[in-house]
Amino acid sequence: MEKEIKDTAVLLLHCPDKQGIIATVTEFINVNKGNIIYLDQHTDTVQKVFFMRVEWELEEFLIPKEKVQEYFSTLIAKKYNMDFQIYFHAQKPRMALFVSKSAHCMYDLLAHYEAGDWNVEIPLIISNHPELEKVAEKFNIPYYYFPITKENKAEQEAKELQLLRENGITFCVLARYMQIISPEMIKAYPNKIINIHHSFLPAFVGAKPYHAAFERGVKIIGATSHYVTEELDAGPIIKQDVARISHKDSIENLINKGQDLEKVVLSRAVEKHIERKILVYKNKTIVFG
Amino acid sequence: MEKEIKDTAVLLLHCPDKQGIIATVTEFINVNKGNIIYLDQHTDTVQKVFFMRVEWELEEFLIPKEKVQEYFSTLIAKKYNMDFQIYFHAQKPRMALFVSKSAHCMYDLLAHYEAGDWNVEIPLIISNHPELEKVAEKFNIPYYYFPITKENKAEQEAKELQLLRENGITFCVLARYMQIISPEMIKAYPNKIINIHHSFLPAFVGAKPYHAAFERGVKIIGATSHYVTEELDAGPIIKQDVARISHKDSIENLINKGQDLEKVVLSRAVEKHIERKILVYKNKTIVFG
Amino acid sequence: MEKEIKDTAVLLLHCPDKQGIIATVTEFINVNKGNIIYLDQHTDTVQKVFFMRVEWELEEFLIPKEKVQEYFSTLIAKKYNMDFQIYFHAQKPRMALFVSKSAHCMYDLLAHYEAGDWNVEIPLIISNHPELEKVAEKFNIPYYYFPITKENKAEQEAKELQLLRENGITFCVLARYMQIISPEMIKAYPNKIINIHHSFLPAFVGAKPYHAAFERGVKIIGATSHYVTEELDAGPIIKQDVARISHKDSIENLINKGQDLEKVVLSRAVEKHIERKILVYKNKTIVFG
Amino acid sequence: MEKEIKDTAVLLLHCPDKQGIIATVTEFINVNKGNIIYLDQHTDTVQKVFFMRVEWELEEFLIPKEKVQEYFSTLIAKKYNMDFQIYFHAQKPRMALFVSKSAHCMYDLLAHYEAGDWNVEIPLIISNHPELEKVAEKFNIPYYYFPITKENKAEQEAKELQLLRENGITFCVLARYMQIISPEMIKAYPNKIINIHHSFLPAFVGAKPYHAAFERGVKIIGATSHYVTEELDAGPIIKQDVARISHKDSIENLINKGQDLEKVVLSRAVEKHIERKILVYKNKTIVFG
């Protein structure tokens, strides 16, 4: 069930590492009577960058919600040259679900959604195939079918983008969506499009990785969830997990086990995004606990 | 190889959760020109207790090492009713290794020690059996043999305690040491004696757990490392890990896999203790990353 | 997608370990022109019991399906004092799904079912609560609600048993079904009722295990799937899996991670049962690869 | 301790998949009064190849040890066009350990050896560096130092090969041996040289994989043990394992965790090889349980 919590503010920031940042930020919240309920930070000692996530209760906070951004920017962010975002728990992220033909990730995400596990809205599902509309109907979520060909890709994605904007979508999840996302959409949702794909130890390139892995007799297969960037499947990694296999596993087993992994890994990545616990710097994520 | 680092101070503390603790503590370090290189904290929202670990470089720190304890206590700890310890990296923890007859954990610990992986001294090894003296000799570490019987247990442990004191031992590691530690020694080293034992899913009590696990056909076995308290094997858990087994595993395999687990889990727990990254509250550990 | 395969026979057997069993059994299949596509066996050297699973294609098999049982019994089983069952792939197992209020396992099982991952029929869902009927409707599976009280338990279970018989149910899956199964039903479905429950390292008894685990600060939680026997949660274990946790996990997180585990572990156990790859002897399973 | 077992014969074979192979082979052993204590087989349904491992007690076996090879070849192998080897438990494999400068794998292997966990002899250690001679001395194993330069590589390896032959070495283990093995030595020990290396999800090529993995922010690192073939690090995989990491892990932590993995994975691969449970076909292993 949805957990009852008072509204909170979440501050995500990174900046050049200096002394006193934590003291300054927590002081800013404390003097304004915000009750800090979460604080985690990380210093990348190689890049000399400081990362922080703070969450505080707004009940007695002196600065009104619509002013927090401005005050923090003026009083603190400028001084430390911070890159930051402020979110409010009461403002739920709005997620668009992209699917093609395979439903395993879609079901797992929607079951979490319907169970109220996550603080999110899913106003719509987009697909380049008609098959999964019947699943969308089970969950009473509008299903938009955009058949895509080389010829109409640009124009169809433009329509998709407009649909996302009209519905105030804040992030997209590619649940085994088998279409390359165009640079336009990536620019519109930078580090806001989550993808899932299989991974291997070692990696196998080419069209049929499971077959290659099978022929090499790998003992472990994996799945990687990441933000989409222009370089295919090379964006910042959010979550990964693996499963053990053996010579007894047929290619079909590999694919089934791979799908179970994809399902769990994608759901965990989406959960972290919804909780606003992910910071991205260069091509790397900081995922807070 | 031993890594070159400047001397640092490590502060571990817990206290009733209040606003402003992080700001106050980091401020204390900053104003005295300490360069914070590590900060992690945790709030137990159920117990309403705040836990924190801070580490800072001493190079330009204004307060002399021998005064840090006093100053922090006077200026800060009292106010927040803190329970705290301060350590200096240059003061290596001194570890006593307790063994009986099986050598797998002993070898793994000593290999890490000799490789210089850890900031620790191991001045002596204590055993209730003579067999492993030959291993101690390989590593040129004095081996003290204290045969223990019901009759002489108290008196032998008294001698062991004196030996530990004479050698300035700060913590003990029971590397498959098959003797119950008496309350006297536990009092002398509260949350400073690390033990390792096998665990099962579900648990099996009694003399032959591996046989019970085998007969029940468990699919997973585990190992648990914890601090020793008066209640046998019920102290605060530091590390755990598991291995998969199947009906193909003989009891002997179970025991071998269990030993591999014990080895790795104990070494990781010892490493965390050496790094002063463990806080204990009631019967639970906070193990910082 | 449902994989296209010719009909096959699956033979599961165990008997006192003797020489020549494999030779005899495979010879029986070969001379009758059965093409063996799977053979796995195991010898419990402690109990001196031999276990075997053989699967062969029926296309050119000389013995008619309805006679295989009789012939094998007469020509082979008697001689080796075998306990055996023969199944045909074309005769799908028929599964009854039992649920109460939580839907995570139910969704995962039904998603696999609808995706055609498994060679099974699910003609009905039984519950002691009305809430999940809406989920059953999504998948168009009849949902039977049997409210159970101390007073009516015996009589309600009798109705359930009759319903199972009328629908030719061959096994039952308790997907977080929160009712103790009575001895009558267990007798009606010996080693045919699959349950899932959480497990801990070490185990915690009592009403609130997650709270106990949280207070002890365990680092690993698990889930165990087993066949139901009269001794509560002590039946033969089919599958187990674990997840790592830390002091950062709230009790709510523990429960969520526990549910993700339950989901995956139960589905894998059900899959093995459907594939007829599980042999039970005494209180232990042999789960073939 | 070394387990007391009667001498046994181990037969490893593969051949084109046909009906009746298992029946024929087990019949051959049974009629000659061999008591089968292990049988496992696998059919690669893609390649249509059959793989089998059988082990039987020799106590009452009618065929004398020195004749088993000949009889089996004549009576059975020819007919099924089998590729097979026969080993006897009493004839211990003889292992040469190759090391360079890092000792973690070396210690783990030698601790297992000294504990008598494995049925193996380690008559010598070979290195291209002098540093680890002190470790070899701890275990009283001769240490041969062969400094290798571009100029003398061929000639030094020739000396190594002669040394291996003189000592009746049956297989080699590269415990972080930092030298590419020449084709001559690989030809002399086909699928008899075991190597260990780190692996990543996804893979990173180039000189500093840990740094690349760190910069990409991978969440999992792995280790892979394989037989050495002429294509670098692309030989048949024997064992793999992984460890979870996070943004909190420094490059040094990554390397330490990687070393713990390498240690365990290499030891498990070596154990399987010693137990003669590995079959290699094309570039893939069948590793029996």
PDB file of N, CA and C in Angstrom, chain A residues 225-275:
ATOM      1  N   SER A 225      20.826  -1.999 -16.560  1.00  0.00           N
ATOM      2  CA  SER A 225      19.882  -0.913 -16.793  1.00  0.00           C
ATOM      3  C   SER A 225      20.644   0.406 -16.782  1.00  0.00           C
ATOM      4  N   HIS A 226      20.371   1.272 -17.741  1.00  0.00           N
ATOM      5  CA  HIS A 226      21.162   2.498 -17.893  1.00  0.00           C
ATOM      6  C   HIS A 226      20.312   3.606 -18.488  1.00  0.00           C
ATOM      7  N   TYR A 227      20.796   4.823 -18.335  1.00  0.00           N
ATOM      8  CA  TYR A 227      20.159   5.953 -19.008  1.00  0.00           C
ATOM      9  C   TYR A 227      20.592   5.951 -20.464  1.00  0.00           C
ATOM     10  N   VAL A 228      19.660   6.360 -21.323  1.00  0.00           N
ATOM     11  CA  VAL A 228      19.944   6.355 -22.756  1.00  0.00           C
ATOM     12  C   VAL A 228      20.715   7.606 -23.141  1.00  0.00           C
ATOM     13  N   THR A 229      21.833   7.393 -23.826  1.00  0.00           N
ATOM     14  CA  THR A 229      22.594   8.500 -24.395  1.00  0.00           C
ATOM     15  C   THR A 229      22.744   8.219 -25.889  1.00  0.00           C
ATOM     16  N   GLU A 230      23.379   9.134 -26.575  1.00  0.00           N
ATOM     17  CA  GLU A 230      23.436   8.939 -28.040  1.00  0.00           C
ATOM     18  C   GLU A 230      24.263   7.720 -28.424  1.00  0.00           C
ATOM     19  N   GLU A 231      25.262   7.388 -27.600  1.00  0.00           N
ATOM     20  CA  GLU A 231      26.039   6.180 -27.914  1.00  0.00           C
ATOM     21  C   GLU A 231      25.259   4.959 -27.435  1.00  0.00           C
ATOM     22  N   LEU A 232      24.913   4.064 -28.349  1.00  0.00           N
ATOM     23  CA  LEU A 232      23.994   2.968 -28.066  1.00  0.00           C
ATOM     24  C   LEU A 232      24.456   2.095 -26.892  1.00  0.00           C
ATOM     25  N   ASP A 233      23.566   1.914 -25.907  1.00  0.00           N
ATOM     26  CA  ASP A 233      23.831   1.044 -24.752  1.00  0.00           C
ATOM     27  C   ASP A 233      25.106   1.400 -23.994  1.00  0.00           C
ATOM     28  N   ALA A 234      25.554   2.644 -24.107  1.00  0.00           N
ATOM     29  CA  ALA A 234      26.786   3.039 -23.407  1.00  0.00           C
ATOM     30  C   ALA A 234      26.533   4.147 -22.403  1.00  0.00           C
ATOM     31  N   GLY A 235      25.262   4.374 -22.050  1.00  0.00           N
ATOM     32  CA  GLY A 235      24.936   5.432 -21.110  1.00  0.00           C
ATOM     33  C   GLY A 235      25.247   5.040 -19.682  1.00  0.00           C
ATOM     34  N   PRO A 236      25.070   5.982 -18.738  1.00  0.00           N
ATOM     35  CA  PRO A 236      25.391   5.735 -17.332  1.00  0.00           C
ATOM     36  C   PRO A 236      24.616   4.539 -16.774  1.00  0.00           C
ATOM     37  N   ILE A 237      25.327   3.612 -16.151  1.00  0.00           N
ATOM     38  CA  ILE A 237      24.723   2.383 -15.619  1.00  0.00           C
ATOM     39  C   ILE A 237      24.018   2.677 -14.293  1.00  0.00           C
ATOM     40  N   ILE A 238      22.783   2.202 -14.160  1.00  0.00           N
ATOM     41  CA  ILE A 238      22.027   2.396 -12.922  1.00  0.00           C
ATOM     42  C   ILE A 238      22.068   1.139 -12.062  1.00  0.00           C
ATOM     43  N   LYS A 239      21.678   0.003 -12.649  1.00  0.00           N
ATOM     44  CA  LYS A 239      21.646  -1.264 -11.905  1.00  0.00           C
ATOM     45  C   LYS A 239      22.127  -2.394 -12.799  1.00  0.00           C
ATOM     46  N   GLN A 240      22.721  -3.409 -12.163  1.00  0.00           N
ATOM     47  CA  GLN A 240      23.098  -4.627 -12.888  1.00  0.00           C
ATOM     48  C   GLN A 240      22.841  -5.834 -11.993  1.00  0.00           C
ATOM     49  N   ASP A 241      22.563  -6.949 -12.597  1.00  0.00           N
ATOM     50  CA  ASP A 241      22.490  -8.191 -11.832  1.00  0.00           C
ATOM     51  C   ASP A 241      22.850  -9.348 -12.759  1.00  0.00           C
ATOM     52  N   VAL A 242      23.143 -10.494 -12.155  1.00  0.00           N
ATOM     53  CA  VAL A 242      23.586 -11.649 -12.938  1.00  0.00           C
ATOM     54  C   VAL A 242      22.868 -12.914 -12.482  1.00  0.00           C
ATOM     55  N   ALA A 243      22.932 -13.943 -13.323  1.00  0.00           N
ATOM     56  CA  ALA A 243      22.421 -15.270 -12.965  1.00  0.00           C
ATOM     57  C   ALA A 243      23.436 -16.305 -13.435  1.00  0.00           C
ATOM     58  N   ARG A 244      23.554 -17.384 -12.693  1.00  0.00           N
ATOM     59  CA  ARG A 244      24.488 -18.447 -13.066  1.00  0.00           C
ATOM     60  C   ARG A 244      23.845 -19.388 -14.070  1.00  0.00           C
ATOM     61  N   ILE A 245      24.626 -19.821 -15.051  1.00  0.00           N
ATOM     62  CA  ILE A 245      24.126 -20.822 -15.983  1.00  0.00           C
ATOM     63  C   ILE A 245      25.168 -21.915 -16.129  1.00  0.00           C
ATOM     64  N   SER A 246      24.799 -22.985 -16.805  1.00  0.00           N
ATOM     65  CA  SER A 246      25.751 -24.083 -16.995  1.00  0.00           C
ATOM     66  C   SER A 246      25.557 -24.673 -18.381  1.00  0.00           C
ATOM     67  N   HIS A 247      26.365 -25.701 -18.687  1.00  0.00           N
ATOM     68  CA  HIS A 247      26.247 -26.341 -20.001  1.00  0.00           C
ATOM     69  C   HIS A 247      24.852 -26.970 -20.181  1.00  0.00           C
ATOM     70  N   LYS A 248      24.121 -27.150 -19.065  1.00  0.00           N
ATOM     71  CA  LYS A 248      22.797 -27.765 -19.175  1.00  0.00           C
ATOM     72  C   LYS A 248      21.749 -26.799 -19.710  1.00  0.00           C
ATOM     73  N   ASP A 249      22.061 -25.504 -19.676  1.00  0.00           N
ATOM     74  CA  ASP A 249      21.071 -24.530 -20.119  1.00  0.00           C
ATOM     75  C   ASP A 249      21.042 -24.427 -21.638  1.00  0.00           C
ATOM     76  N   SER A 250      19.856 -24.627 -22.193  1.00  0.00           N
ATOM     77  CA  SER A 250      19.702 -24.439 -23.637  1.00  0.00           C
ATOM     78  C   SER A 250      19.665 -22.938 -23.919  1.00  0.00           C
ATOM     79  N   ILE A 251      19.761 -22.592 -25.183  1.00  0.00           N
ATOM     80  CA  ILE A 251      19.670 -21.168 -25.549  1.00  0.00           C
ATOM     81  C   ILE A 251      18.336 -20.603 -25.057  1.00  0.00           C
ATOM     82  N   GLU A 252      17.293 -21.416 -25.152  1.00  0.00           N
ATOM     83  CA  GLU A 252      15.984 -20.954 -24.678  1.00  0.00           C
ATOM     84  C   GLU A 252      16.027 -20.642 -23.176  1.00  0.00           C
ATOM     85  N   ASN A 253      16.695 -21.522 -22.395  1.00  0.00           N
ATOM     86  CA  ASN A 253      16.832 -21.246 -20.956  1.00  0.00           C
ATOM     87  C   ASN A 253      17.579 -19.941 -20.720  1.00  0.00           C
ATOM     88  N   LEU A 254      18.658 -19.755 -21.486  1.00  0.00           N
ATOM     89  CA  LEU A 254      19.433 -18.526 -21.332  1.00  0.00           C
ATOM     90  C   LEU A 254      18.523 -17.316 -21.517  1.00  0.00           C
ATOM     91  N   ILE A 255      17.710 -17.383 -22.566  1.00  0.00           N
ATOM     92  CA  ILE A 255      16.842 -16.245 -22.854  1.00  0.00           C
ATOM     93  C   ILE A 255      15.831 -16.060 -21.728  1.00  0.00           C
ATOM     94  N   ASN A 256      15.251 -17.185 -21.222  1.00  0.00           N
ATOM     95  CA  ASN A 256      14.288 -17.064 -20.109  1.00  0.00           C
ATOM     96  C   ASN A 256      14.938 -16.465 -18.872  1.00  0.00           C
ATOM     97  N   LYS A 257      16.119 -16.986 -18.516  1.00  0.00           N
ATOM     98  CA  LYS A 257      16.793 -16.456 -17.326  1.00  0.00           C
ATOM     99  C   LYS A 257      17.164 -14.997 -17.540  1.00  0.00           C
ATOM    100  N   GLY A 258      17.555 -14.694 -18.781  1.00  0.00           N
ATOM    101  CA  GLY A 258      17.885 -13.306 -19.096  1.00  0.00           C
ATOM    102  C   GLY A 258      16.662 -12.409 -18.899  1.00  0.00           C
ATOM    103  N   GLN A 259      15.497 -12.904 -19.271  1.00  0.00           N
ATOM    104  CA  GLN A 259      14.273 -12.088 -19.132  1.00  0.00           C
ATOM    105  C   GLN A 259      13.926 -11.882 -17.659  1.00  0.00           C
ATOM    106  N   ASP A 260      14.098 -12.934 -16.836  1.00  0.00           N
ATOM    107  CA  ASP A 260      13.848 -12.755 -15.397  1.00  0.00           C
ATOM    108  C   ASP A 260      14.767 -11.680 -14.833  1.00  0.00           C
ATOM    109  N   LEU A 261      16.012 -11.689 -15.282  1.00  0.00           N
ATOM    110  CA  LEU A 261      16.957 -10.676 -14.817  1.00  0.00           C
ATOM    111  C   LEU A 261      16.527  -9.284 -15.269  1.00  0.00           C
ATOM    112  N   GLU A 262      16.214  -9.173 -16.557  1.00  0.00           N
ATOM    113  CA  GLU A 262      15.834  -7.862 -17.106  1.00  0.00           C
ATOM    114  C   GLU A 262      14.700  -7.253 -16.297  1.00  0.00           C
ATOM    115  N   LYS A 263      13.716  -8.087 -15.998  1.00  0.00           N
ATOM    116  CA  LYS A 263      12.533  -7.681 -15.247  1.00  0.00           C
ATOM    117  C   LYS A 263      12.922  -7.066 -13.907  1.00  0.00           C
ATOM    118  N   VAL A 264      13.705  -7.795 -13.135  1.00  0.00           N
ATOM    119  CA  VAL A 264      14.057  -7.349 -11.778  1.00  0.00           C
ATOM    120  C   VAL A 264      14.974  -6.128 -11.833  1.00  0.00           C
ATOM    121  N   VAL A 265      15.960  -6.164 -12.731  1.00  0.00           N
ATOM    122  CA  VAL A 265      16.932  -5.072 -12.793  1.00  0.00           C
ATOM    123  C   VAL A 265      16.259  -3.777 -13.247  1.00  0.00           C
ATOM    124  N   LEU A 266      15.402  -3.869 -14.253  1.00  0.00           N
ATOM    125  CA  LEU A 266      14.726  -2.661 -14.726  1.00  0.00           C
ATOM    126  C   LEU A 266      13.833  -2.086 -13.622  1.00  0.00           C
ATOM    127  N   SER A 267      13.080  -2.941 -12.935  1.00  0.00           N
ATOM    128  CA  SER A 267      12.190  -2.434 -11.879  1.00  0.00           C
ATOM    129  C   SER A 267      12.982  -1.742 -10.775  1.00  0.00           C
ATOM    130  N   ARG A 268      14.155  -2.304 -10.439  1.00  0.00           N
ATOM    131  CA  ARG A 268      14.944  -1.678  -9.365  1.00  0.00           C
ATOM    132  C   ARG A 268      15.521  -0.341  -9.811  1.00  0.00           C
ATOM    133  N   ALA A 269      15.897  -0.250 -11.094  1.00  0.00           N
ATOM    134  CA  ALA A 269      16.423   1.023 -11.602  1.00  0.00           C
ATOM    135  C   ALA A 269      15.316   2.078 -11.612  1.00  0.00           C
ATOM    136  N   VAL A 270      14.136   1.677 -12.075  1.00  0.00           N
ATOM    137  CA  VAL A 270      13.005   2.613 -12.123  1.00  0.00           C
ATOM    138  C   VAL A 270      12.679   3.103 -10.710  1.00  0.00           C
ATOM    139  N   GLU A 271      12.705   2.182  -9.751  1.00  0.00           N
ATOM    140  CA  GLU A 271      12.407   2.543  -8.364  1.00  0.00           C
ATOM    141  C   GLU A 271      13.384   3.612  -7.866  1.00  0.00           C
ATOM    142  N   LYS A 272      14.672   3.419  -8.142  1.00  0.00           N
ATOM    143  CA  LYS A 272      15.678   4.403  -7.701  1.00  0.00           C
ATOM    144  C   LYS A 272      15.432   5.758  -8.352  1.00  0.00           C
ATOM    145  N   HIS A 273      15.054   5.749  -9.639  1.00  0.00           N
ATOM    146  CA  HIS A 273      14.778   7.009 -10.331  1.00  0.00           C
ATOM    147  C   HIS A 273      13.579   7.707  -9.701  1.00  0.00           C
ATOM    148  N   ILE A 274      12.547   6.938  -9.420  1.00  0.00           N
ATOM    149  CA  ILE A 274      11.335   7.516  -8.813  1.00  0.00           C
ATOM    150  C   ILE A 274      11.661   8.110  -7.446  1.00  0.00           C
ATOM    151  N   GLU A 275      12.550   7.461  -6.717  1.00  0.00           N
ATOM    152  CA  GLU A 275      12.924   7.946  -5.384  1.00  0.00           C
ATOM    153  C   GLU A 275      13.892   9.126  -5.451  1.00  0.00           C
TER     154      GLU A 275
END
